[in-house]
Coordinates of C-alpha atoms in Angstrom, one line a residue:
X296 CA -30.9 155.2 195.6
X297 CA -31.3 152.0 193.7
X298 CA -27.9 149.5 193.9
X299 CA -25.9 149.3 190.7
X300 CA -24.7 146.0 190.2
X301 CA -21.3 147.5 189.4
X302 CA -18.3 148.8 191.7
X303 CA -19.1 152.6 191.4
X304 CA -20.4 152.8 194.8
X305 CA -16.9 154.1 195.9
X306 CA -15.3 155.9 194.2
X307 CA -11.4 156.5 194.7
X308 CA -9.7 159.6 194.6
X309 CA -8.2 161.2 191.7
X310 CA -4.8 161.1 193.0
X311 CA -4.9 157.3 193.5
X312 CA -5.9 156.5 189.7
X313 CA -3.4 155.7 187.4
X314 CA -1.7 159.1 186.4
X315 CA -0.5 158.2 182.8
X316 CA -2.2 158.1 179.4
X317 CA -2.4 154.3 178.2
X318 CA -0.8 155.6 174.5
X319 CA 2.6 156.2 176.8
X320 CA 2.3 152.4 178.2
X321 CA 4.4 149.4 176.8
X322 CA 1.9 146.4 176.6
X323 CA 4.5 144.2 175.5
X324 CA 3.9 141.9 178.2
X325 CA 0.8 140.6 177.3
X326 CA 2.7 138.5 174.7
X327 CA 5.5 137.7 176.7
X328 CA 6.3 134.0 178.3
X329 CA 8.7 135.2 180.7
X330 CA 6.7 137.9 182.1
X331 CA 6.4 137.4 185.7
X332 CA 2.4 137.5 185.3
X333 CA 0.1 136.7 183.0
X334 CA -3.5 137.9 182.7
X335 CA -6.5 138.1 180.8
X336 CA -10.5 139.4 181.1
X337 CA -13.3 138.7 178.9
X338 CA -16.4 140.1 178.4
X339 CA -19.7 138.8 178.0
X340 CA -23.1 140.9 177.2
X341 CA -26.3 139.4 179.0
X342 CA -29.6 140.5 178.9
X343 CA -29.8 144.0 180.9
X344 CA -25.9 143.9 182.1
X345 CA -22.4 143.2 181.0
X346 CA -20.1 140.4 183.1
X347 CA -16.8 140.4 183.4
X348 CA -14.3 137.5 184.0
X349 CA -11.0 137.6 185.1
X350 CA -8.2 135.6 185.7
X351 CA -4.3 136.2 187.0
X352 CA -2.0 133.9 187.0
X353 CA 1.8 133.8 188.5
X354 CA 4.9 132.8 188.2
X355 CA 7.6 133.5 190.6
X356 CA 5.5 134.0 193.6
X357 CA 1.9 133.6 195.2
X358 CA -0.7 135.7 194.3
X359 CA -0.9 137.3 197.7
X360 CA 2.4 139.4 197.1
X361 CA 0.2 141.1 194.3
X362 CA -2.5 143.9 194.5
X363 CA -5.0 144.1 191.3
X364 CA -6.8 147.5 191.1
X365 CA -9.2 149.0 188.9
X366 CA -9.8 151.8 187.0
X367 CA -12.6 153.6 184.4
X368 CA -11.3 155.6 181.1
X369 CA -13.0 157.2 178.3
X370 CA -10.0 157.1 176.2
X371 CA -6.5 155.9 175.6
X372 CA -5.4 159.5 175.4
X373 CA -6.9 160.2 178.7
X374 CA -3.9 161.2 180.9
X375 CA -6.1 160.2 184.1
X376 CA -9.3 158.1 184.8
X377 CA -11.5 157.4 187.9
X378 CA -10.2 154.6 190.3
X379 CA -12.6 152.5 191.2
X380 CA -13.3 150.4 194.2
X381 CA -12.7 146.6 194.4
X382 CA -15.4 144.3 192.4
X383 CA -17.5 141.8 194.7
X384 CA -16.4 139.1 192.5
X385 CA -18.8 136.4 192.4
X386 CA -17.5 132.6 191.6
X387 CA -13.8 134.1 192.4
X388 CA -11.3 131.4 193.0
X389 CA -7.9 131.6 194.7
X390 CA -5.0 129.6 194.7
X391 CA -0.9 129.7 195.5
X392 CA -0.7 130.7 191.9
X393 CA -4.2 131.6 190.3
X394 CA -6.6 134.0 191.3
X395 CA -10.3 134.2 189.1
X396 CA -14.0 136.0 189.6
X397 CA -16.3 137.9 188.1
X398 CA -18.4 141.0 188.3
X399 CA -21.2 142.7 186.3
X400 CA -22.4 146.2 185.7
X401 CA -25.1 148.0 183.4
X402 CA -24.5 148.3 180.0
X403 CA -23.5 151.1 179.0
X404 CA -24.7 154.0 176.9
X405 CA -21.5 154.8 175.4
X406 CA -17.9 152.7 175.4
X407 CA -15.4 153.3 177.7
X408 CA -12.2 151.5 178.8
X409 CA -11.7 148.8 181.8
X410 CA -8.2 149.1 182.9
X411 CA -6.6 146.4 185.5
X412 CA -3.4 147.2 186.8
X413 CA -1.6 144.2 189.0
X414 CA 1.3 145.0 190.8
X415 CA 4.2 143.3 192.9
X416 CA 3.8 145.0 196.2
X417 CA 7.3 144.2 196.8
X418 CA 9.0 145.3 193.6
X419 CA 6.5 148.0 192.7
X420 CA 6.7 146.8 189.4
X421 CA 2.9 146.7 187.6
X422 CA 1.6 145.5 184.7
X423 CA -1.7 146.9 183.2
X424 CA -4.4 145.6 181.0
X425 CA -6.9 147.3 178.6
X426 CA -10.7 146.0 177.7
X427 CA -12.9 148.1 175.6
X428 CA -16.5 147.6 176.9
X429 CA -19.1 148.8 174.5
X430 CA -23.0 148.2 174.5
X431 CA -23.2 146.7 171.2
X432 CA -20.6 143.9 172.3
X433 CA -21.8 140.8 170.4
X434 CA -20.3 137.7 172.7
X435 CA -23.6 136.8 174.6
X436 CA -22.6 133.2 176.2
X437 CA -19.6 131.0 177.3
X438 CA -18.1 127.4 177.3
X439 CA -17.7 125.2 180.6
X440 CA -15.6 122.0 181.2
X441 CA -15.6 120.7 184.7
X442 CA -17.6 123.9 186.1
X443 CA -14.6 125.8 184.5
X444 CA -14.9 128.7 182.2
X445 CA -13.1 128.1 179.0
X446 CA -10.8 131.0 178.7
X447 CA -9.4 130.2 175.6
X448 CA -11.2 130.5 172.1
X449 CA -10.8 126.8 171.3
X450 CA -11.6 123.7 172.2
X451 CA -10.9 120.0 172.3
X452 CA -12.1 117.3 169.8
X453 CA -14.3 114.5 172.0
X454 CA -14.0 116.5 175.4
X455 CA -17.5 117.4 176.6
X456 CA -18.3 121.1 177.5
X457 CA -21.3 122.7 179.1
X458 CA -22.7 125.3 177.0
X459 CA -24.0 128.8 178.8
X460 CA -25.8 131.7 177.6
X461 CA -27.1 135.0 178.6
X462 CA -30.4 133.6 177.4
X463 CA -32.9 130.7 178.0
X464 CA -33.7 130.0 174.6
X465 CA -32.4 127.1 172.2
X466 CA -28.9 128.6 170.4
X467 CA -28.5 127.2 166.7
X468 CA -25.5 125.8 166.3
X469 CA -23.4 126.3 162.7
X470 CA -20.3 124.0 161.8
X471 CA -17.6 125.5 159.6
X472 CA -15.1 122.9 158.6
X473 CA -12.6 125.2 156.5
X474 CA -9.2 125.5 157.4
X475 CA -8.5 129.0 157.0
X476 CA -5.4 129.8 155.5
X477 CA -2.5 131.2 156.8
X478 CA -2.1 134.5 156.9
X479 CA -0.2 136.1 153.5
X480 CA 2.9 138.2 154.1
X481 CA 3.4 141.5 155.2
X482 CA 4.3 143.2 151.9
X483 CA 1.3 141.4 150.1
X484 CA -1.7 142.6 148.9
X485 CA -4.1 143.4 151.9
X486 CA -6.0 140.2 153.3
X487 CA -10.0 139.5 152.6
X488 CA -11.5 140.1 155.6
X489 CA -13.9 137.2 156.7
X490 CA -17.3 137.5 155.7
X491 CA -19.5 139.1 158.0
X492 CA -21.3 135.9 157.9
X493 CA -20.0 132.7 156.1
X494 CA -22.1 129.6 154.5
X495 CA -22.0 127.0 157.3
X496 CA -21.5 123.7 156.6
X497 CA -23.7 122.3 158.8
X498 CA -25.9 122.9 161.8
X499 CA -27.8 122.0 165.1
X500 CA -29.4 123.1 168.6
X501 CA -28.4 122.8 171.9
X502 CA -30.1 124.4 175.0
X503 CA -28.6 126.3 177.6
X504 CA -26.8 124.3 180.1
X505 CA -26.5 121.3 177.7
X506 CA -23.9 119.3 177.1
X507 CA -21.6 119.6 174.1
X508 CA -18.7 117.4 172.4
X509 CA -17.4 118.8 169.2
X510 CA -16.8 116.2 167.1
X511 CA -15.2 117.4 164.0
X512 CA -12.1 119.8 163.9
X513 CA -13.4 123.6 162.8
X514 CA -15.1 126.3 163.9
X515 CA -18.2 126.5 166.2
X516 CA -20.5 129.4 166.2
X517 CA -23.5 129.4 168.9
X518 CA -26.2 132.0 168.2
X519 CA -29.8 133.1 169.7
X520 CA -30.7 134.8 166.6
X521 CA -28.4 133.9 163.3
X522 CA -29.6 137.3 161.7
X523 CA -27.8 139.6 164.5
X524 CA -24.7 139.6 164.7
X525 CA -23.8 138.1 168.0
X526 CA -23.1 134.8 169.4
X527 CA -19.7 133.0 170.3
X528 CA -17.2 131.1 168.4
X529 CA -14.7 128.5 169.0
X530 CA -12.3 126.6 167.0
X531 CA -12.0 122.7 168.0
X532 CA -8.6 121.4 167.6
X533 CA -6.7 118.0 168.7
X534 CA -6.0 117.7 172.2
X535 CA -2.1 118.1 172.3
X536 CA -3.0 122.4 171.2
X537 CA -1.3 124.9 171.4
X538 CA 1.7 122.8 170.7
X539 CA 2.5 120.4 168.0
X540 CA 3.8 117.1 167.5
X541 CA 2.1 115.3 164.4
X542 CA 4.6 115.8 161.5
X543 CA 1.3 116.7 159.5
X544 CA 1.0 119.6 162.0
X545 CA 4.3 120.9 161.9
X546 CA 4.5 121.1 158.3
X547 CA 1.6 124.3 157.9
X548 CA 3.8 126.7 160.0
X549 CA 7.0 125.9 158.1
X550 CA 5.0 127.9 154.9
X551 CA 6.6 131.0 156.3
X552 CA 10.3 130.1 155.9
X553 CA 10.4 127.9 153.3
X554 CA 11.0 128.4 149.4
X555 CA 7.8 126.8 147.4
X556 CA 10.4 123.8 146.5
X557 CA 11.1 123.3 149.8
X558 CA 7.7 123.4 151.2
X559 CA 6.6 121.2 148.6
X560 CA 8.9 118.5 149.6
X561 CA 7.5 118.8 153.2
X562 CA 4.3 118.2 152.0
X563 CA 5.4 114.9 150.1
X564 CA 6.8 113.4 153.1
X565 CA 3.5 112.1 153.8
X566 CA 3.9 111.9 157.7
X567 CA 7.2 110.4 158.2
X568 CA 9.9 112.0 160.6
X569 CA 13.0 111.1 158.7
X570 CA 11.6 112.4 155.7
X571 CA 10.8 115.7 157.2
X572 CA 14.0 115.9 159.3
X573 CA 15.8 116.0 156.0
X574 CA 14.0 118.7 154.7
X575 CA 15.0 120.9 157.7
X576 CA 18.5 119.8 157.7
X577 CA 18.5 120.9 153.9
X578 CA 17.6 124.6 155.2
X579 CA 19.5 124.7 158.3
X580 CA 22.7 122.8 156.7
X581 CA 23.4 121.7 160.4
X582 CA 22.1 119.0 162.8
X583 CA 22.8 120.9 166.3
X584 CA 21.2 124.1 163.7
X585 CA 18.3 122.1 162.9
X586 CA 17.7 121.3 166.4
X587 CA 17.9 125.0 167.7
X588 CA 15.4 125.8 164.8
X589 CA 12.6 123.3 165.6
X590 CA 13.0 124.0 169.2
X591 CA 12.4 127.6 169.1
X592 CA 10.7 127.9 165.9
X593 CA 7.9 125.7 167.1
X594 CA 7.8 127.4 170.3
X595 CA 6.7 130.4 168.8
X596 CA 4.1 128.5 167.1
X597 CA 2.6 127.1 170.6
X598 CA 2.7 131.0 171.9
X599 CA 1.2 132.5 169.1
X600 CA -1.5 129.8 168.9
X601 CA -2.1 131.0 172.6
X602 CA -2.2 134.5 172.4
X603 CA -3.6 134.8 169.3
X604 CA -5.7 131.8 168.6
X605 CA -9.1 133.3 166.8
X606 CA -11.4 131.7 164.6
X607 CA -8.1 130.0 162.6
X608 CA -5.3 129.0 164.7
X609 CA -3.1 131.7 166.1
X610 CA -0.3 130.9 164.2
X611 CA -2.1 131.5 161.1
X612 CA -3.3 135.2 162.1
X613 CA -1.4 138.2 161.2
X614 CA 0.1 138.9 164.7
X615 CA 0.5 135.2 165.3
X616 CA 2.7 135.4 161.4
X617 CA 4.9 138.2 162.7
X618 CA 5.6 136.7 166.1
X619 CA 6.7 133.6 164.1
X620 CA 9.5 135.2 162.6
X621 CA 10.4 138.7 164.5
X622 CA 9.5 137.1 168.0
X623 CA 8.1 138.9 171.1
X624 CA 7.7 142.6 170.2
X625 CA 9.9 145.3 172.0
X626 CA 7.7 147.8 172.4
X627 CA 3.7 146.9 172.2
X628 CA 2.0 150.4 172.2
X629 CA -2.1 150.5 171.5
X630 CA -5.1 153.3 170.7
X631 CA -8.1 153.2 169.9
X632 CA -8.6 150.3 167.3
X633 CA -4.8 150.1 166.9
X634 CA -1.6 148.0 168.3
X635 CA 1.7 148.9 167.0
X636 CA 4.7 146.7 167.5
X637 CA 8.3 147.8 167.4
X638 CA 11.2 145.9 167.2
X639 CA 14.7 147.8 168.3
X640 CA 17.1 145.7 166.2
X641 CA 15.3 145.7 163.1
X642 CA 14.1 149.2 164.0
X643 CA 11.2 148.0 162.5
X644 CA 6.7 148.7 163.0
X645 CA 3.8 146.6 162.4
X646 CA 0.4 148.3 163.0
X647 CA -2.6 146.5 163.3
X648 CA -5.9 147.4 162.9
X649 CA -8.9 146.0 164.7
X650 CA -11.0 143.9 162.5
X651 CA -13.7 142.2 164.5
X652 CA -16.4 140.0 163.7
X653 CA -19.3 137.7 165.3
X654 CA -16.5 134.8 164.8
X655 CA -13.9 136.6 167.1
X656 CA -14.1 140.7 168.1
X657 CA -10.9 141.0 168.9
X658 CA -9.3 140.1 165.5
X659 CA -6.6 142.2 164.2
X660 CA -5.5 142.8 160.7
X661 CA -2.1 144.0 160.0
X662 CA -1.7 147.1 157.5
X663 CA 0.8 145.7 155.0
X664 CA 3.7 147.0 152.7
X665 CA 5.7 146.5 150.4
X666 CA 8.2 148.1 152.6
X667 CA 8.5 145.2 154.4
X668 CA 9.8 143.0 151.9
X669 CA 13.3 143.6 152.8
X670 CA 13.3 143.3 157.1
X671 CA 11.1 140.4 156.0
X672 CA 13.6 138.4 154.1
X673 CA 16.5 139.4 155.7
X674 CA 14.6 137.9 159.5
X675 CA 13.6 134.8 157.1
X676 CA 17.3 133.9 156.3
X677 CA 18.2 134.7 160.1
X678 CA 15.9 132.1 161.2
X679 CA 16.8 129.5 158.4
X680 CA 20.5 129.6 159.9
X681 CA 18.3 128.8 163.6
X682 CA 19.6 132.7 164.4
X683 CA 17.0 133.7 166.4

């Protein structure tokens, strides 16, 4: 029997799989600084198989107090799924506080779900995590820096990457320098999705194991064949991202909690700190106040440009805009296509729909409301008094 290149060699038995449907699951962790682990996976499509790289990371204690276990599901509804046996992880690496690798298996005639479930073997608290893996998925290559996987979907102005592909032929290169906009509010009219494919604004080739140092702030799409639709993007932004610190940064974000007036006079203090310390004192009507709300308020900004960083930064995406002002969700519960947040003291929902693209598949567009108009507002004038 020929060897698949996959870990279906052994397979678990039922009664060792995870025994609950993954629409009962709170994923509100995944967005969560405090949680005791973080981890993500991503997927990459090569020419006859599918690779997948992983990566946990800890907090509180090595990563030898925590087991990481696998399992195969058709379906989110699916109460129970086939365990499967441990990946032989190729390039793994293993620290105190990190463990990474990778494995590969065919690609598939159909989509199904990869589900990781990490738990503390001490606590017996677990964590799980969802990837849909489907044949048609369109990321086909990767960025390296210092023979490092970039994990993240953006990069560094002047660093120098290697570029990778599941190919060996030349990828064209297109340069997008728009700065998307942010992200309109909830009760708005829905948002224009991004075109399937949008007018570069310039272009280039670079081979396969090439060097590459973006140059330019904006969006960088690599592509075999620029008439399918697959490839791999990555926004280049200053070196001090996720966070901020240029007062020219800090400004954008503020659009969200500002009146028009007010966010007019933060663009007219052309770069200078006083100027723009003002302005928040004005809202916050407090220095300690105005403090609090710079502290926390841009703190959100750094987390939502990491969880949710996609072909415009992650604060400017409509789950990066409602982490901004409701914070980390409550409850984080997700189907097929679909995450929907809850938040207890608002008693309040945000669904999201899957919207992807060759730019970023994993973008998610929020179904507005005019509903929302009022939890909005009310949140709005929470954080302006540095309530959060």
């Amino acid at each position: 029997m020929k060897r698949l290149s996959f870990f279906f060699l052994l397979i678990l038995p039922l009664s060792m799989a995870f025994s609950q449907s993954l629409t009962s699951l709170n994923f509100r962790e995944w967005y969560n600084p405090d949680s005791e682990v973080q981890f993500s996976f991503q997927v990459v499509k090569e020419a006859t198989q599918i690779k997948v790289y992983y990566l946990l990371e800890t907090k509180q204690f090595t990563v030898d107090k925590y087991s990481l276990s696998w399992e195969k599901r058709d379906a989110f509804t699916q109460q129970q799924g086939t365990a499967l046996a441990k990946p032989d992880s190729t390039g793994s690496t293993t620290s105190d506080k990190l463990k990474s690798g990778a494995f590969t298996f065919e690609i598939p005639a159909k989509p199904w779900l990869l589900v990781a479930k990490i738990t503390n073997t001490e606590s017996k608290i677990s964590w799980t995590y969802v990837k849909l893996i489907e044949p048609k998925y369109p990321v086909n290559g990767w960025l390296e820096i210092n023979n490092q996987r970039v994990a993240h979907k953006y990069v560094i102005i002047n660093k120098e990457y290697t570029v990778q592909s599941a190919g060996s032929s030349s990828l064209f290169v297109s340069f997008y320098k728009a700065d998307f906009p942010a992200a309109s509010p909830p009760f708005a009219d829905p948002e224009n999705k991004p075109d399937r494919f949008m007018f570069y604004d310039s272009s280039f080739r670079v081979d396969p194991g090439a060097k590459f140092t973006p140059q330019k702030p904006g969006l960088y799409l690599f592509q075999r064949d620029t008439n399918a639709a697959e490839g791999f993007a990555f926004r280049c932004v200053n070196e001090i991202y996720p966070k901020f610190s240029k007062i020219s940064d800090l400004i954008g974000p503020m659009i969200f909690i500002t009146t028009q007036d007010e966010y007019t006079a933060l663009l007219n203090t052309q770069g200078e700190k006083a100027k723009f310390d003002k302005v928040i004192l004005d809202i916050t009507a407090d220095q300690d106040r105005a403090k609090n709300f710079i502290r926390n308020y841009f703190r959100r900004v750094e987390l939502a440009n990491i969880y949710f960083s996609s072909f415009k930064q992650g604060w400017k995406t409509d789950r990066g805009m409602i982490y901004l002002i409701f914070g980390v969700p409550d409850e984080v519960s997700m189907n097929d296509g679909t995450e929907i947040w809850f938040y207890k003291t608002t008693k309040q929902s945000f669904t999201f729909v899957k919207s992807g693209s060759v730019y970023d598949p994993e973008n998610y567009v929020l179904l507005r409301d005019k509903r929302f108009m009022e939890p909005w507002f009310s949140k709005v004038d929470l954080l302006r008094k540095s309530r959060f």
